[in-house]
mmCIF file of C-alpha atoms and ligand atoms in Angstrom:
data_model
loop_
_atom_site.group_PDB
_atom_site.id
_atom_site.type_symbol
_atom_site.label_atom_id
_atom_site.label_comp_id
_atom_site.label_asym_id
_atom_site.label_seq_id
_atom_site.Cartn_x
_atom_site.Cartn_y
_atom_site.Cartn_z
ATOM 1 C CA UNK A 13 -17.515 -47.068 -9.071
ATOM 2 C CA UNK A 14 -19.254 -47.673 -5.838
ATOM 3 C CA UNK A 15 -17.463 -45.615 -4.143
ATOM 4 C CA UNK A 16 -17.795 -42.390 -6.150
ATOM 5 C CA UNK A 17 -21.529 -43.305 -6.525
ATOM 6 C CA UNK A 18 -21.486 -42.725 -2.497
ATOM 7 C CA UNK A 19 -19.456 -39.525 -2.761
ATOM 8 C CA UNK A 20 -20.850 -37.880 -6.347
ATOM 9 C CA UNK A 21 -24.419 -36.570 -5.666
ATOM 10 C CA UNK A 22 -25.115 -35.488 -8.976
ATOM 11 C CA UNK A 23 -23.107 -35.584 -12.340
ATOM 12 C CA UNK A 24 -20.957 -32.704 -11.627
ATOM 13 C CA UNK A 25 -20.522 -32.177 -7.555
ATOM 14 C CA UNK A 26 -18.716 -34.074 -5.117
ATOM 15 C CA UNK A 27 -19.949 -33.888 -1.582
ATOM 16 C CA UNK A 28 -16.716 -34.902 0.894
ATOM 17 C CA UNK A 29 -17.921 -32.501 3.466
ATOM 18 C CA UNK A 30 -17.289 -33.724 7.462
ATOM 19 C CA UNK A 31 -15.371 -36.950 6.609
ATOM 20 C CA UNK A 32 -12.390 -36.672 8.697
ATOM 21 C CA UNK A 33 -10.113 -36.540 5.093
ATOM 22 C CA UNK A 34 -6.446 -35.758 5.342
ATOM 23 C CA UNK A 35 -6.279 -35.584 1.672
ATOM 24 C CA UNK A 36 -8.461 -35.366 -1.202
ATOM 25 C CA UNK A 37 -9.005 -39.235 -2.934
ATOM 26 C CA UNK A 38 -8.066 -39.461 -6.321
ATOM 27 C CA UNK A 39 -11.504 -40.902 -7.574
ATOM 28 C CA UNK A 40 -12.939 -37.717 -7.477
ATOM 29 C CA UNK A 41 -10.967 -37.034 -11.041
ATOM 30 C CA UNK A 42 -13.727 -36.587 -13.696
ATOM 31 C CA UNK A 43 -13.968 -34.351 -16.637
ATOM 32 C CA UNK A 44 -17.447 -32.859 -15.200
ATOM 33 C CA UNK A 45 -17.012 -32.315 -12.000
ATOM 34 C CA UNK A 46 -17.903 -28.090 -10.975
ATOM 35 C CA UNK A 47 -18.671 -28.213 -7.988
ATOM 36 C CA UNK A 48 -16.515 -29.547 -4.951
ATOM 37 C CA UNK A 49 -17.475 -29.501 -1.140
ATOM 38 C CA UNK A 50 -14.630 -31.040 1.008
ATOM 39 C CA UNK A 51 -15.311 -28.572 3.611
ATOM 40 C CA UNK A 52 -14.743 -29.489 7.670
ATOM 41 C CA UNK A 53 -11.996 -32.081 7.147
ATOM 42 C CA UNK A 54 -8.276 -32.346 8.068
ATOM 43 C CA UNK A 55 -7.057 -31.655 4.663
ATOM 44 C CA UNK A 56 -2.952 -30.121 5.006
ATOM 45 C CA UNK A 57 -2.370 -29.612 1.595
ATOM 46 C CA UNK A 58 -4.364 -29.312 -2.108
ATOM 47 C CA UNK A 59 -3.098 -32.213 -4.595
ATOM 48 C CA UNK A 60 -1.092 -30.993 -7.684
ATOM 49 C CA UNK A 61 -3.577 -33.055 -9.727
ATOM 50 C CA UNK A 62 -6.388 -30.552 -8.883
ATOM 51 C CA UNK A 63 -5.630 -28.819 -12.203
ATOM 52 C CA UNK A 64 -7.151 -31.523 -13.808
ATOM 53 C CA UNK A 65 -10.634 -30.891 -12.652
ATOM 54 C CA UNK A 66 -10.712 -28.481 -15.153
ATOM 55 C CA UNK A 67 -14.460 -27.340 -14.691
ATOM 56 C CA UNK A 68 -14.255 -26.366 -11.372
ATOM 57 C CA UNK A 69 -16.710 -23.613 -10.768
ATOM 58 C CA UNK A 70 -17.588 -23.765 -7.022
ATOM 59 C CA UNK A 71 -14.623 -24.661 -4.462
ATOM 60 C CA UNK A 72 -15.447 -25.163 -0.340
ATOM 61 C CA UNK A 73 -12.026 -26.091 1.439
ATOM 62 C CA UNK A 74 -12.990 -24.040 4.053
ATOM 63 C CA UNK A 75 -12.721 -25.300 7.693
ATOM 64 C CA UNK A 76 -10.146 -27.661 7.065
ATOM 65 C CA UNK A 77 -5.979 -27.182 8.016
ATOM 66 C CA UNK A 78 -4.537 -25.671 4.979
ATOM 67 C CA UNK A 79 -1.204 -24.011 4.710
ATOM 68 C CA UNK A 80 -0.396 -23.684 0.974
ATOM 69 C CA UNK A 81 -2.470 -23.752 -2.027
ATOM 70 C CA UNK A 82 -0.574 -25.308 -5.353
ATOM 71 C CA UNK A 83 0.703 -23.213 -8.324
ATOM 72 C CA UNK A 84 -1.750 -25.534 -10.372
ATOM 73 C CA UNK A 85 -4.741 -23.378 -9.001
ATOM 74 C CA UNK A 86 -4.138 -21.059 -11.506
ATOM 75 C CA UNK A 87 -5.143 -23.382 -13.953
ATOM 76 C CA UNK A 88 -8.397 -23.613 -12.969
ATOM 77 C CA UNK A 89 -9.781 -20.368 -14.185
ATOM 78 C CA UNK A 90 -12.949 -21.266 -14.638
ATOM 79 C CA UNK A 91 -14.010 -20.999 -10.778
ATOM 80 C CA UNK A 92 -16.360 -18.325 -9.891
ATOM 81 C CA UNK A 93 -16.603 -19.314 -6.066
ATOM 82 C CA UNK A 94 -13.467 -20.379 -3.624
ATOM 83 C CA UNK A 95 -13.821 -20.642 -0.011
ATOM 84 C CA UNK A 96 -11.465 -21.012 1.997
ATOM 85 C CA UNK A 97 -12.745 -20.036 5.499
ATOM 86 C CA UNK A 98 -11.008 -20.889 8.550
ATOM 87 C CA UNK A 99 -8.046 -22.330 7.284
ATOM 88 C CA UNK A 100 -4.457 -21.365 8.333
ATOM 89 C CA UNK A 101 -3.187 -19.696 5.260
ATOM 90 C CA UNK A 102 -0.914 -16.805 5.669
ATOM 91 C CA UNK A 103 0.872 -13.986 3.278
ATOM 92 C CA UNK A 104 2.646 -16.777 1.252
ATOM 93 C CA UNK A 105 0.409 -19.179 0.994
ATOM 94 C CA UNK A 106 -1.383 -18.236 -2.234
ATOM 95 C CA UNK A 107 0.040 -18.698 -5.296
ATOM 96 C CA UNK A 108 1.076 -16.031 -7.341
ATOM 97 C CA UNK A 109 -0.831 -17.673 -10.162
ATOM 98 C CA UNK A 110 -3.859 -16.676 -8.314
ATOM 99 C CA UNK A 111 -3.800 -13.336 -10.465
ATOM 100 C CA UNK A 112 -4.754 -16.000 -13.586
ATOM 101 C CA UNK A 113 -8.409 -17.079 -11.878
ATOM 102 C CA UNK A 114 -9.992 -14.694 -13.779
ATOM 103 C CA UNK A 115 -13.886 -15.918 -13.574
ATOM 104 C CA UNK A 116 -13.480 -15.282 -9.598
ATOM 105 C CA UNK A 117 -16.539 -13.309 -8.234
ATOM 106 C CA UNK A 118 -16.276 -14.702 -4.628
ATOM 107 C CA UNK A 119 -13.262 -15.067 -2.585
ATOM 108 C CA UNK A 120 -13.517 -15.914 1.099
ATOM 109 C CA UNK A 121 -10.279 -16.216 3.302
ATOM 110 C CA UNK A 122 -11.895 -15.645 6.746
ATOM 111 C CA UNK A 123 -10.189 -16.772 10.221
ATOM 112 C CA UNK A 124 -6.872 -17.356 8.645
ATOM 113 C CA UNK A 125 -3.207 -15.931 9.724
ATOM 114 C CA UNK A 126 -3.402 -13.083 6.565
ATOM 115 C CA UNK A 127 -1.064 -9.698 8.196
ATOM 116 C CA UNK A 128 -1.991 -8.366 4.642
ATOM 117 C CA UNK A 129 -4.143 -8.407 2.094
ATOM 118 C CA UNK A 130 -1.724 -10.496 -0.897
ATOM 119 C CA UNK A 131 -1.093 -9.014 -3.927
ATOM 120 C CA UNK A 132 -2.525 -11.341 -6.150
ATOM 121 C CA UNK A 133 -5.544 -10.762 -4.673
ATOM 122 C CA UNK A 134 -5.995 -7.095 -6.088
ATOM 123 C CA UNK A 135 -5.529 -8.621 -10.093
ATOM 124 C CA UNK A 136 -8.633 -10.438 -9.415
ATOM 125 C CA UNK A 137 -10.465 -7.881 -11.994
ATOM 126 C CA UNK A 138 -14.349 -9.737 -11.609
ATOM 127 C CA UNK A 139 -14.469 -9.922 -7.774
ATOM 128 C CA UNK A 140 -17.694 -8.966 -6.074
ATOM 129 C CA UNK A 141 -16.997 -10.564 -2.484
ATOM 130 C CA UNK A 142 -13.767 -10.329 -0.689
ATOM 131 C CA UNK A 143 -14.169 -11.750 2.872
ATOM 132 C CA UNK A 144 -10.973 -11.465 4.799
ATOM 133 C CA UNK A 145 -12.563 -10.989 8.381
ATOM 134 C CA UNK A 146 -10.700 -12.498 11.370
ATOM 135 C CA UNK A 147 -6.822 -12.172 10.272
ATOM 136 C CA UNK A 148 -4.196 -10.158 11.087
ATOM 137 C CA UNK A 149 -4.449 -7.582 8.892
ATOM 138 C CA UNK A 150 -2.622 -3.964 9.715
ATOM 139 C CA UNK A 151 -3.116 -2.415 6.487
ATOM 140 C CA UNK A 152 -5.381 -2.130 3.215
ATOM 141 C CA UNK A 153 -3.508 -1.134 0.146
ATOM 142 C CA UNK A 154 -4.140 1.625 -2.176
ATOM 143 C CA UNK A 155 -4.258 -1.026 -4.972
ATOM 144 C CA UNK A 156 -7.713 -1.852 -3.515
ATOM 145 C CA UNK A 157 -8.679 0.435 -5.692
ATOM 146 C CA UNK A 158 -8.241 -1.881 -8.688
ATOM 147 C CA UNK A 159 -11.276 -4.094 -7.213
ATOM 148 C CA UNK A 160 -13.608 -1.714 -9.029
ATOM 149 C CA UNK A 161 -16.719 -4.152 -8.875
ATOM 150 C CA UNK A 162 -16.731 -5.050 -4.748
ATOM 151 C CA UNK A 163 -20.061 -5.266 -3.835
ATOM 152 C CA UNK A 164 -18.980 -6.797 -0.539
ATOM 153 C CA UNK A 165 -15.913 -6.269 1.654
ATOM 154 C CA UNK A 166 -15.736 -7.529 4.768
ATOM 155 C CA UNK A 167 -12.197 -6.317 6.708
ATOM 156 C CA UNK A 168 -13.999 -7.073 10.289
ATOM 157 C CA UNK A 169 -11.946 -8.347 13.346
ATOM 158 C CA UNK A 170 -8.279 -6.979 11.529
ATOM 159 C CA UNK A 171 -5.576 -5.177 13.141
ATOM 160 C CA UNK A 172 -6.366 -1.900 10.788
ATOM 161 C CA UNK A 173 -5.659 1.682 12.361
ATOM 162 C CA UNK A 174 -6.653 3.827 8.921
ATOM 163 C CA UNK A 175 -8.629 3.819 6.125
ATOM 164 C CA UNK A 176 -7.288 4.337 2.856
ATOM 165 C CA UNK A 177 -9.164 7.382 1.064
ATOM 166 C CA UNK A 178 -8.967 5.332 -2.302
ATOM 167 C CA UNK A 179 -11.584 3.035 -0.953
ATOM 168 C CA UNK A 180 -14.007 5.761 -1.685
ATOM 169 C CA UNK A 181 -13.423 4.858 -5.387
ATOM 170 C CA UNK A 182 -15.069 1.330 -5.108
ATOM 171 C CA UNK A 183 -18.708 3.155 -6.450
ATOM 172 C CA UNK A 184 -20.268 -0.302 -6.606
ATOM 173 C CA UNK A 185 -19.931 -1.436 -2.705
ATOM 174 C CA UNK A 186 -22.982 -2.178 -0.605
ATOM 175 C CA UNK A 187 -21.461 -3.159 2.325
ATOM 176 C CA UNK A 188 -18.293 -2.859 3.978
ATOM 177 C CA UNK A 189 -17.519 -4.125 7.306
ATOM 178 C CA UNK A 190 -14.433 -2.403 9.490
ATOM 179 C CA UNK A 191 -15.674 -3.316 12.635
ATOM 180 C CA UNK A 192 -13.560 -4.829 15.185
ATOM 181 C CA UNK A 193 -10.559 -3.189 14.742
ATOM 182 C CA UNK A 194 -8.753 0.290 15.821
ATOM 183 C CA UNK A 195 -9.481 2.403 13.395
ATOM 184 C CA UNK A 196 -9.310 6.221 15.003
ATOM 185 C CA UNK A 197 -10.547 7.909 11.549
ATOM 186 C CA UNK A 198 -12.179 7.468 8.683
ATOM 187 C CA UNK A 199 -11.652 9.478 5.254
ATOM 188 C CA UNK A 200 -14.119 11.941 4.213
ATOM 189 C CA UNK A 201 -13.509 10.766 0.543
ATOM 190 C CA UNK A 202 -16.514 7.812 1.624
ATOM 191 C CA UNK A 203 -19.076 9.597 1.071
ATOM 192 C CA UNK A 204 -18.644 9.006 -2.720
ATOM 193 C CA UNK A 205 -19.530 5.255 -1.783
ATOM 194 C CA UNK A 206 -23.435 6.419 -3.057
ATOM 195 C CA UNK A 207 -24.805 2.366 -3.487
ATOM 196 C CA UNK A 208 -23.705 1.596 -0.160
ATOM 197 C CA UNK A 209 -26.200 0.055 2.151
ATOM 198 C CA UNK A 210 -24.457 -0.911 4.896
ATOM 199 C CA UNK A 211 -21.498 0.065 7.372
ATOM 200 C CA UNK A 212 -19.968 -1.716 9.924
ATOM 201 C CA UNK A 213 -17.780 0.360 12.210
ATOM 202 C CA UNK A 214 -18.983 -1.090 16.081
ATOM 203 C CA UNK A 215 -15.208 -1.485 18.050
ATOM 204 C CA UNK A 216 -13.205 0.902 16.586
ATOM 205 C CA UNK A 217 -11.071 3.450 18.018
ATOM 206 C CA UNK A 218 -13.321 6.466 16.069
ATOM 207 C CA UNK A 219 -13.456 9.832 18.219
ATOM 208 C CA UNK A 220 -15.903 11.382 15.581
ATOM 209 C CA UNK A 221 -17.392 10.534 12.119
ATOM 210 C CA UNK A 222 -16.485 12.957 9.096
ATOM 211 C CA UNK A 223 -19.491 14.782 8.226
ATOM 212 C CA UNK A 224 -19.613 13.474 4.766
ATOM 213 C CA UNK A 225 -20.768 10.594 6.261
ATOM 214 C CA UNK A 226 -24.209 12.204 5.905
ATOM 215 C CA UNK A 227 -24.026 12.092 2.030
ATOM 216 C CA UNK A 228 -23.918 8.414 1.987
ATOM 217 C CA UNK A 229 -28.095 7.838 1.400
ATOM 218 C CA UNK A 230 -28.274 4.863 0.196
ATOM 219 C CA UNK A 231 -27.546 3.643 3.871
ATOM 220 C CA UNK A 232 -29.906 1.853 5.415
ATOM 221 C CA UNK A 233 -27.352 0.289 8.183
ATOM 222 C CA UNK A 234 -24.738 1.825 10.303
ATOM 223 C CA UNK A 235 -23.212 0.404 13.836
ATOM 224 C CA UNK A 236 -20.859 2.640 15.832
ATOM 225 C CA UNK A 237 -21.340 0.893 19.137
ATOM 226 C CA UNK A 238 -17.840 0.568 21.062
ATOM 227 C CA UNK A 239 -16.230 3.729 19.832
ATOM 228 C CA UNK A 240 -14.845 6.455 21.831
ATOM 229 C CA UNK A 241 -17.280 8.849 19.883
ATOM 230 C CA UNK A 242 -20.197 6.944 21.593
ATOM 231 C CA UNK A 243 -18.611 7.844 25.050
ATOM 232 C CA UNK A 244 -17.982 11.224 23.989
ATOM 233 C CA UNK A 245 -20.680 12.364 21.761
ATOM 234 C CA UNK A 246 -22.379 14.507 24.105
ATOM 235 C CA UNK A 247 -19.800 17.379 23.716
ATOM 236 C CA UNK A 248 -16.078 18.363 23.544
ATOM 237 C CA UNK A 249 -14.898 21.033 23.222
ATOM 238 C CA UNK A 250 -11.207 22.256 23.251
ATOM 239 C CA UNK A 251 -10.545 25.840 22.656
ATOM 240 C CA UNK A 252 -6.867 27.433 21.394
ATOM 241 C CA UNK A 253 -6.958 31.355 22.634
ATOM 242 C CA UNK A 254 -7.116 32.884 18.842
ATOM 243 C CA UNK A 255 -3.614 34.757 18.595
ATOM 244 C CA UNK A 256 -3.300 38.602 17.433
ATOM 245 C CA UNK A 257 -2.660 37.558 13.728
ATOM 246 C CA UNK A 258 -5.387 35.315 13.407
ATOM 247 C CA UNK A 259 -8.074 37.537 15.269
ATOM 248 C CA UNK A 260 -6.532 40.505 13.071
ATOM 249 C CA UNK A 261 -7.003 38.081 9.625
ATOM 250 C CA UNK A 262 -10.707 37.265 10.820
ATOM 251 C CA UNK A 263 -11.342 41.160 10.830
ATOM 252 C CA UNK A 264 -10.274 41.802 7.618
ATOM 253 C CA UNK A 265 -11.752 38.612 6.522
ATOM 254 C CA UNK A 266 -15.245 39.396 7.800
ATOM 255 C CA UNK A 267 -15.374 43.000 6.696
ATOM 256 C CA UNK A 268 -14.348 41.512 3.220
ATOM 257 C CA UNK A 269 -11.270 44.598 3.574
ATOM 258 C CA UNK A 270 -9.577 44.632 0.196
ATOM 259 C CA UNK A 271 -5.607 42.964 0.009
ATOM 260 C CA UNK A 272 -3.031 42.192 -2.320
ATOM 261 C CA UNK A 273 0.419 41.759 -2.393
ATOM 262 C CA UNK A 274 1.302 45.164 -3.043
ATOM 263 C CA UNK A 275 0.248 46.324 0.448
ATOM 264 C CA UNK A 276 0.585 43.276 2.386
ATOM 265 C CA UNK A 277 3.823 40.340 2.454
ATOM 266 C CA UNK A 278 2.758 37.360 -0.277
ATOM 267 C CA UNK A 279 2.627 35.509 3.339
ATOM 268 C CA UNK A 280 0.154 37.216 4.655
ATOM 269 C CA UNK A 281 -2.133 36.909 1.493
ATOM 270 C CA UNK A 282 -1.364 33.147 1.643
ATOM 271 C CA UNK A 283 -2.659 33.199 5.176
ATOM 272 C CA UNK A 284 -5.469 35.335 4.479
ATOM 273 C CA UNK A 285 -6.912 33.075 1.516
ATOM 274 C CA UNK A 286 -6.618 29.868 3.785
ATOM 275 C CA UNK A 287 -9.222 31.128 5.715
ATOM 276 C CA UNK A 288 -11.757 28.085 6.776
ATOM 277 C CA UNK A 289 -15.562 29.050 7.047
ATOM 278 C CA UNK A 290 -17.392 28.484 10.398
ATOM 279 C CA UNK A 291 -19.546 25.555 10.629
ATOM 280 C CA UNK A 292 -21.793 27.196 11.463
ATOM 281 C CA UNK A 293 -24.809 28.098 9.378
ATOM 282 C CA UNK A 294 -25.805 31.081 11.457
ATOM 283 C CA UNK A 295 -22.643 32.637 11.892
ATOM 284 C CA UNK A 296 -20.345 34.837 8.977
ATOM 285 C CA UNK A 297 -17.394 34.137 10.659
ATOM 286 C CA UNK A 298 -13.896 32.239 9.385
ATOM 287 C CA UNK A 299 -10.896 30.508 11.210
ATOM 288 C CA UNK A 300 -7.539 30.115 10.595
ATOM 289 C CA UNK A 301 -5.695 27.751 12.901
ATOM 290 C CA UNK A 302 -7.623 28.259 16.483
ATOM 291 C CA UNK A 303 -11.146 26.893 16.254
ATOM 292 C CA UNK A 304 -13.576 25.369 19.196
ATOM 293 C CA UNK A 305 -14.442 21.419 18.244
ATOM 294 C CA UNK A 306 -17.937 20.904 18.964
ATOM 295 C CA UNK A 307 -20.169 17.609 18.219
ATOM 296 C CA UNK A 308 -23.741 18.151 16.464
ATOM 297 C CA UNK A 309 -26.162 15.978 15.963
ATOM 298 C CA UNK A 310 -27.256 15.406 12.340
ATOM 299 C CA UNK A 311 -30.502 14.095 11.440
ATOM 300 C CA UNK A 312 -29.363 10.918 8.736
ATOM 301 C CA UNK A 313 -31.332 8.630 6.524
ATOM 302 C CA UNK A 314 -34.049 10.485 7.945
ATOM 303 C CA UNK A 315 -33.835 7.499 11.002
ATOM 304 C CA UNK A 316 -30.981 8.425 13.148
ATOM 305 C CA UNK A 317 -29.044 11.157 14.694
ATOM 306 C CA UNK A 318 -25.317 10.607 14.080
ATOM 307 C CA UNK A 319 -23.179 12.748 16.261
ATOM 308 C CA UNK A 320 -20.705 14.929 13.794
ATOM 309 C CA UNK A 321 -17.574 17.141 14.469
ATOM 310 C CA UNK A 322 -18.064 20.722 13.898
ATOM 311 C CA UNK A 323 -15.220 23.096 13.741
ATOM 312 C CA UNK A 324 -16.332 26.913 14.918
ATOM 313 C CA UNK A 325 -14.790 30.450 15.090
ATOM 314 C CA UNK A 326 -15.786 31.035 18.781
ATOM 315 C CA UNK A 327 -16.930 30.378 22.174
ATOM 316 C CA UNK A 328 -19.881 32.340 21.133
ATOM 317 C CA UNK A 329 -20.613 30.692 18.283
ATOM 318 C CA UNK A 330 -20.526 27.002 20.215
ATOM 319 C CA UNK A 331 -23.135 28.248 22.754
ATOM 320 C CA UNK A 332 -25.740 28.140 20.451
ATOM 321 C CA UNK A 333 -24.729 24.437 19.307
ATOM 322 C CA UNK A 334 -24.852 23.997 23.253
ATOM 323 C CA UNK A 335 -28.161 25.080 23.577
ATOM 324 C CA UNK A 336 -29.327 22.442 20.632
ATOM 325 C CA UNK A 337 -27.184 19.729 22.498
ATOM 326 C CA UNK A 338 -29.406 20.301 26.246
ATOM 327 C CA UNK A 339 -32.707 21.086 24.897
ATOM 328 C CA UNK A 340 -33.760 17.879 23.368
ATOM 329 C CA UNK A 341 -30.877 15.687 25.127
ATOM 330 C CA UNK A 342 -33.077 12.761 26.354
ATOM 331 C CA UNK A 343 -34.480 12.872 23.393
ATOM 332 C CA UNK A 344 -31.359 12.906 21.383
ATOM 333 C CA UNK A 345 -29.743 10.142 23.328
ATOM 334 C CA UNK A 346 -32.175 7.302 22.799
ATOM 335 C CA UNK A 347 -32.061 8.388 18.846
ATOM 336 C CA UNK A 348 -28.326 8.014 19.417
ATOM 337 C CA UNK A 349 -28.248 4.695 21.118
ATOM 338 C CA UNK A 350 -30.113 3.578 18.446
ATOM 339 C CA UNK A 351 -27.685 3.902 15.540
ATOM 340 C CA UNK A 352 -24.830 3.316 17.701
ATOM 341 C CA UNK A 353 -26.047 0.085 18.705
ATOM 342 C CA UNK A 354 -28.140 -0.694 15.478
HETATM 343 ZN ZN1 ZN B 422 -18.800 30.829 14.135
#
């Protein structure tokens, strides 16, 4: 009794936080207990008997040496919070009876050895916060879709390359983190993400932003510092000599000339209606294939400039975007550096 007096702070939490524990001590079994802290210890393993503190609303085993979390975790579906933070917890080391913790609204598996996000993990219908930051993560899975209520998810410090464009579907997100990793693009489909607040993207691999990105205004934070894009954003511009069939489709195109397949091949009138409009406001004119890539600057949030790819017909019709670029550049740049490094 004295000893769980020293341990129990109140009716219902235990405090074992920073004790040097290898393994959870029995006497913490009680029908009341909801909350338990045994974070920053050297706890290996979870007891089986766990499922017996059936009230269990707020978990902290972060910071300790975990491997494997029992099959009994299931049980205890009344948690709303489990952390499990710098652990060393890996693909197989959740149960799949995981799925059955269906009161979870935080989950956070931080600085662990995760190469993907576990299964499990997307049946988790009521989650608000998934923190998976600092793993080893190559990959998120179209099945994130099924998270429909994120508010938070934090992917930072992963191995991730791409984007899925199904993440565009989590409408509820605030804030999403994808920084420190090598992500080269991102999908235009995120600009459907219209509560989110804030976006992470500093040490990536991105060349340029879509320019959707510009639709998301709810945003009120965005850092792009350590991309490529930052290095490049003052221009580039590659240009593919137009051939004879696409200068001779822009003709007709432009003059609106009148086709069908009964004077032209049905692969010609395929070509013809593929026809991409030019970026540019100020100029009529379509592309097929052979464009010039050119960065703009687009005012966002009304606070920053965020440097977008534009696809145009011409030479010509870059030298105007050009002319924006130098005319305000100094200008320009320190509104730049401020969202990249914001
Ligand atoms: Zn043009």
């Amino acid at each position: 009794m004295e000893w769980r007096q020293l341990h129990v702070s109140s009716a219902n939490t235990v405090l074992l936080a920073y004790r040097g524990l290898k393994q959870l001590p029995r006497n913490i079994l009680s029908d009341n207990v909801t909350n338990l802290d045994a974070s920053h210890n050297l706890l290996e393993a979870v007891p089986h008997w766990i499922d017996r503190l059936t009230r269990l609303e707020h978990v902290n085993l972060s910071n300790n040496k975990l491997m494997m979390l029992p099959s009994e975790f299931g049980m205890l579906d009344h948690i709303t919070v489990l952390k499990l933070t710098n652990n060393q917890l890996s693909d197989l080391s959740l149960p799949k009876e995981l799925a059955a913790m269906v009161m979870l609204r935080e989950l956070y598996l931080a600085g662990n050895e995760f190469q993907s996000i576990p299964p499990q993990i997307f049946e988790l219908r009521q989650l608000r916060t998934l923190q998976m930051g600092k793993n080893k993560i190559t990959e998120i899975p179209r099945d994130i879709v099924k998270l429909k209520k994120l508010n938070l998810l934090y992917l930072g410090g992963n191995q991730l390359t791409e984007v899925p464009a199904e993440l565009g579907q989590l409408s509820w997100l605030q804030s999403l983190s994808l920084s420190d990793n090598s992500i080269t693009r991102l999908p235009q489909q995120l600009k459907q993400l219209t509560r989110l607040q804030s976006l992470s993207l500093h040490n990536n691999q991105l060349q340029l932003l879509p320019k959707e990105i510009i639709e998301l205004t709810s945003l009120t934070e965005l850092s792009l510092r350590g991309n490529p894009l930052v290095v490049r954003f003052v221009r580039k511009m590659s240009n593919n000599v137009p051939t004879l069939l696409e200068l001779s489709g822009r003709c007709i195109k432009k003059c609106s000339l009148h086709y069908n397949r009964s004077i032209i091949p049905a692969s010609l009138v395929y070509y013809l209606n593929h026809a991409r409009t030019c970026d540019n406001p100020l100029c009529a004119g379509v592309y097929f294939t052979s464009r010039v890539q050119c960065v703009k600057f687009v005012d966002f949030c009304g606070k920053y400039r965020v440097p977008l790819l534009q696809y145009l017909c011409s030479d010509t019709c870059s030298e105007g975007c050009d002319h924006e670029l130098t005319s305000s550049s100094d200008d320009e740049n320190r509104m730049v550096k401020k969202v990249l490094l914001g």
